[in-house]
Short mmCIF file of C-alpha atoms in Angstrom, two decimals:
data_model
loop_
_atom_site.label_atom_id
_atom_site.label_comp_id
_atom_site.label_asym_id
_atom_site.label_seq_id
_atom_site.Cartn_x
_atom_site.Cartn_y
_atom_site.Cartn_z
CA UNK J 1 131.51 89.60 85.18
CA UNK J 2 130.58 92.62 87.09
CA UNK J 3 127.67 94.49 85.95
CA UNK J 4 129.67 97.61 85.39
CA UNK J 5 133.26 97.62 84.58
CA UNK J 6 135.79 100.54 84.56
CA UNK J 7 139.39 100.85 83.89
CA UNK J 8 140.76 102.21 87.11
CA UNK J 9 143.92 104.15 85.37
CA UNK J 10 145.65 105.71 86.21
CA UNK J 11 145.34 108.47 83.58
CA UNK J 12 147.72 111.04 83.35
CA UNK J 13 147.35 113.61 81.09
CA UNK J 14 148.62 117.56 80.33
CA UNK J 15 146.46 120.53 81.32
CA UNK J 16 144.05 121.25 77.83
CA UNK J 17 144.15 118.05 76.95
CA UNK J 18 140.67 115.87 75.82
CA UNK J 19 139.99 113.06 78.15
CA UNK J 20 138.06 110.19 77.64
CA UNK J 21 136.81 107.98 80.38
CA UNK J 22 134.57 105.06 79.85
CA UNK J 23 132.65 102.22 81.26
CA UNK J 24 131.07 99.34 80.12
CA UNK J 25 127.79 97.72 81.72
CA UNK J 26 126.09 93.96 81.22
CA UNK J 27 122.40 94.47 81.84
CA UNK J 28 120.75 95.83 78.92
CA UNK J 29 117.88 96.67 81.49
CA UNK J 30 119.88 99.46 82.83
CA UNK J 31 118.28 102.65 81.64
CA UNK J 32 119.93 105.20 83.83
CA UNK J 33 123.52 106.06 84.01
CA UNK J 34 125.23 108.86 86.38
CA UNK J 35 129.20 109.99 86.34
CA UNK J 36 130.44 110.59 89.92
CA UNK J 37 133.65 112.53 90.72
CA UNK J 38 135.70 111.85 93.77
CA UNK J 39 138.09 114.07 95.33
CA UNK J 40 140.73 112.55 97.59
CA UNK J 41 139.63 111.55 101.11
CA UNK J 42 136.23 113.11 100.16
CA UNK J 43 132.59 111.54 99.21
CA UNK J 44 131.54 110.91 95.71
CA UNK J 45 129.41 113.87 93.75
CA UNK J 46 127.37 113.88 91.37
CA UNK J 47 128.94 115.28 88.08
CA UNK J 48 126.51 114.07 85.46
CA UNK J 49 123.39 111.72 84.50
CA UNK J 50 122.08 110.75 81.37
CA UNK J 51 118.75 108.59 80.29
CA UNK J 52 118.83 106.69 77.50
CA UNK J 53 121.01 106.70 74.76
CA UNK J 54 122.84 110.01 73.10
CA UNK J 55 124.79 112.79 74.49
CA UNK J 56 124.57 115.35 77.23
CA UNK J 57 126.61 118.45 77.42
CA UNK J 58 127.46 120.59 80.69
CA UNK J 59 130.13 123.10 79.95
CA UNK J 60 133.44 121.40 79.60
CA UNK J 61 131.72 117.85 80.48
CA UNK J 62 129.65 115.62 77.88
CA UNK J 63 128.41 112.16 78.94
CA UNK J 64 127.63 109.75 76.29
CA UNK J 65 125.60 106.73 76.20
CA UNK J 66 125.51 103.69 73.45
CA UNK J 67 123.09 101.03 74.54
CA UNK J 68 123.70 99.10 71.51
CA UNK J 69 127.60 98.20 72.61
CA UNK J 70 126.41 98.78 76.34
CA UNK J 71 128.95 101.52 76.64
CA UNK J 72 129.09 105.16 78.66
CA UNK J 73 131.59 107.63 78.14
CA UNK J 74 132.73 111.12 79.73
CA UNK J 75 134.68 113.48 77.87
CA UNK J 76 136.40 116.59 79.55
CA UNK J 77 137.43 119.24 77.52
CA UNK J 78 140.32 121.58 78.16
CA UNK J 79 141.18 119.72 81.29
CA UNK J 80 142.49 121.52 84.40
CA UNK J 81 144.75 120.50 87.32
CA UNK J 82 141.34 120.98 89.44
CA UNK J 83 139.99 118.07 87.33
CA UNK J 84 141.98 116.09 89.06
CA UNK J 85 139.94 113.27 90.87
CA UNK J 86 138.54 109.61 90.38
CA UNK J 87 135.70 109.20 88.37
CA UNK J 88 133.06 106.74 89.02
CA UNK J 89 130.38 105.75 86.83
CA UNK J 90 127.11 104.68 88.25
CA UNK J 91 123.76 102.72 87.18
CA UNK J 92 120.49 102.44 89.53
CA UNK J 93 119.84 99.15 90.78
CA UNK J 94 116.26 97.88 91.88
CA UNK J 95 116.46 96.81 95.52
CA UNK J 96 113.99 94.32 97.12
CA UNK J 97 111.57 96.57 98.64
CA UNK J 98 111.37 98.98 95.34
CA UNK J 99 114.01 101.26 96.45
CA UNK J 100 117.01 102.02 94.57
CA UNK J 101 120.92 101.94 95.09
CA UNK J 102 123.58 102.58 93.18
CA UNK J 103 126.03 99.92 91.22
CA UNK J 104 129.53 101.34 90.70
CA UNK J 105 132.40 100.69 88.34
CA UNK J 106 135.80 100.91 90.38
CA UNK J 107 136.67 104.34 89.22
CA UNK J 108 139.31 105.87 87.01
CA UNK J 109 141.80 108.28 88.53
CA UNK J 110 142.71 111.22 86.24
CA UNK J 111 145.91 113.30 87.00
CA UNK J 112 145.73 116.57 84.98
CA UNK J 113 149.18 118.32 85.31
CA UNK J 114 149.99 122.19 84.71
CA UNK W 1 122.42 124.02 104.04
CA UNK W 2 124.85 121.19 105.99
CA UNK W 3 125.60 118.36 104.09
CA UNK W 4 125.74 114.67 105.15
CA UNK W 5 128.07 113.93 108.17
CA UNK W 6 130.01 110.61 109.28
CA UNK W 7 131.76 110.46 112.40
CA UNK W 8 134.44 109.04 113.15
CA UNK W 9 136.38 110.47 109.86
CA UNK W 10 139.05 107.54 110.71
CA UNK W 11 139.03 104.63 113.14
CA UNK W 12 141.63 101.93 113.86
CA UNK W 13 140.90 99.04 115.91
CA UNK W 14 141.95 95.64 116.36
CA UNK W 15 140.97 92.37 114.95
CA UNK W 16 138.07 90.89 116.65
CA UNK W 17 136.53 94.15 118.45
CA UNK W 18 133.36 95.71 117.34
CA UNK W 19 132.92 99.18 115.71
CA UNK W 20 130.05 101.77 115.49
CA UNK W 21 130.14 104.22 112.80
CA UNK W 22 127.66 107.04 112.30
CA UNK W 23 125.78 109.05 109.69
CA UNK W 24 124.32 112.06 110.00
CA UNK W 25 121.63 112.45 106.76
CA UNK W 26 120.71 116.19 105.36
CA UNK W 27 117.84 117.32 107.49
CA UNK W 28 114.27 116.25 105.40
CA UNK W 29 116.07 113.70 103.44
CA UNK W 30 113.95 110.44 103.82
CA UNK W 31 116.25 108.00 102.55
CA UNK W 32 119.51 106.93 103.64
CA UNK W 33 122.30 104.44 102.21
CA UNK W 34 125.38 102.75 103.47
CA UNK W 35 128.23 102.14 101.16
CA UNK W 36 131.62 100.54 101.34
CA UNK W 37 134.55 101.37 99.41
CA UNK W 38 137.20 98.90 99.82
CA UNK W 39 140.91 100.21 98.01
CA UNK W 40 140.81 99.80 94.53
CA UNK W 41 137.15 98.84 94.19
CA UNK W 42 133.90 100.81 93.42
CA UNK W 43 131.44 101.39 96.19
CA UNK W 44 129.22 98.20 97.03
CA UNK W 45 126.08 99.03 98.57
CA UNK W 46 125.27 97.54 101.94
CA UNK W 47 122.05 98.60 103.47
CA UNK W 48 119.06 101.01 102.66
CA UNK W 49 116.45 103.05 104.85
CA UNK W 50 113.23 104.55 103.43
CA UNK W 51 111.17 106.45 105.87
CA UNK W 52 109.66 104.09 108.79
CA UNK W 53 109.81 101.02 106.42
CA UNK W 54 111.84 98.20 107.19
CA UNK W 55 115.61 98.45 106.00
CA UNK W 56 116.95 96.38 102.64
CA UNK W 57 119.74 94.79 104.00
CA UNK W 58 120.43 92.74 101.02
CA UNK W 59 123.86 94.38 100.58
CA UNK W 60 125.22 93.39 104.02
CA UNK W 61 128.30 90.97 103.38
CA UNK W 62 127.77 88.82 106.80
CA UNK W 63 125.78 89.02 109.46
CA UNK W 64 128.48 90.47 111.64
CA UNK W 65 127.12 93.78 109.95
CA UNK W 66 123.86 95.54 110.98
CA UNK W 67 122.65 99.18 111.02
CA UNK W 68 119.71 100.56 112.71
CA UNK W 69 118.29 104.34 111.86
CA UNK W 70 116.01 106.57 114.34
CA UNK W 71 113.04 107.55 112.67
CA UNK W 72 114.36 109.80 109.59
CA UNK W 73 117.47 111.06 111.20
CA UNK W 74 120.76 109.44 112.54
CA UNK W 75 121.91 105.97 111.39
CA UNK W 76 124.47 103.91 112.90
CA UNK W 77 126.41 100.83 111.35
CA UNK W 78 127.73 98.50 113.45
CA UNK W 79 130.54 95.89 112.73
CA UNK W 80 130.81 93.10 114.89
CA UNK W 81 133.95 90.72 115.62
CA UNK W 82 136.03 92.86 112.71
CA UNK W 83 138.30 91.40 110.74
CA UNK W 84 141.04 92.68 108.01
CA UNK W 85 139.20 92.73 105.27
CA UNK W 86 136.63 95.25 106.77
CA UNK W 87 139.17 97.71 106.12
CA UNK W 88 137.53 100.24 103.84
CA UNK W 89 136.23 103.92 103.67
CA UNK W 90 132.30 103.51 104.67
CA UNK W 91 130.26 105.88 102.83
CA UNK W 92 126.75 107.33 103.88
CA UNK W 93 124.54 109.18 101.53
CA UNK W 94 120.93 110.27 101.51
CA UNK W 95 118.59 111.81 99.26
CA UNK W 96 115.18 113.78 99.74
CA UNK W 97 113.08 110.40 98.60
CA UNK W 98 113.25 107.43 96.74
CA UNK W 99 115.23 107.41 93.32
CA UNK W 100 116.54 111.21 94.18
CA UNK W 101 120.13 112.17 93.60
CA UNK W 102 122.13 111.00 96.62
CA UNK W 103 124.43 113.15 98.51
CA UNK W 104 127.38 111.45 99.91
CA UNK W 105 129.10 112.17 103.19
CA UNK W 106 132.88 111.95 103.44
CA UNK W 107 133.08 108.60 104.50
CA UNK W 108 134.73 106.84 107.59
CA UNK W 109 137.99 105.22 107.02
CA UNK W 110 137.93 101.79 108.96
CA UNK W 111 141.64 99.99 109.54
CA UNK W 112 141.38 96.71 111.11
CA UNK W 113 144.86 95.61 112.26
#
């Protein structure tokens, strides 16, 4: 089992819809979770991060962590065509020399039609 | 300010050839990472540099892969004797310090024919 699992989609919704993107993780030691957005032919950019359980809201975006079920979610309200991108969940892993790198899910490709 | 830049943006090479990919991190960022993104897959960590410390190579998939970094500036990822399974987008990221937000470059799309 991969450490971070994510359904790759694709997911197609009409403009204005509420979108739910989800990941599961296997290691209960993971504490810190991020959502990255990646437009076609671009590098990922950090969208939101959360620490521990609960919700975090930023405009139309809400990130949610449920540690009991090892489940993380990103909700997008009033989705726009400009939200069309691949969304990747990630969590830091400790490297051998005390640095950290990121473990990513496969990414979910979202398409919002006008 | 300028973000992370990578060159070339695209590279097509024949199986068995060596390739070099370049990353220019954000000025002042001490940490630099290389990741690989194969089609339909998430990003895979390859190697990490922090300041003048020895790099963490724990993610490199084989000894055909190597990377160097000059001080806290440019990094080069080298793949020797390329194979078709090396075809992927190679992404570089930098962060101000250990554990800080990572900023990604646009990637180099490598195709091995």
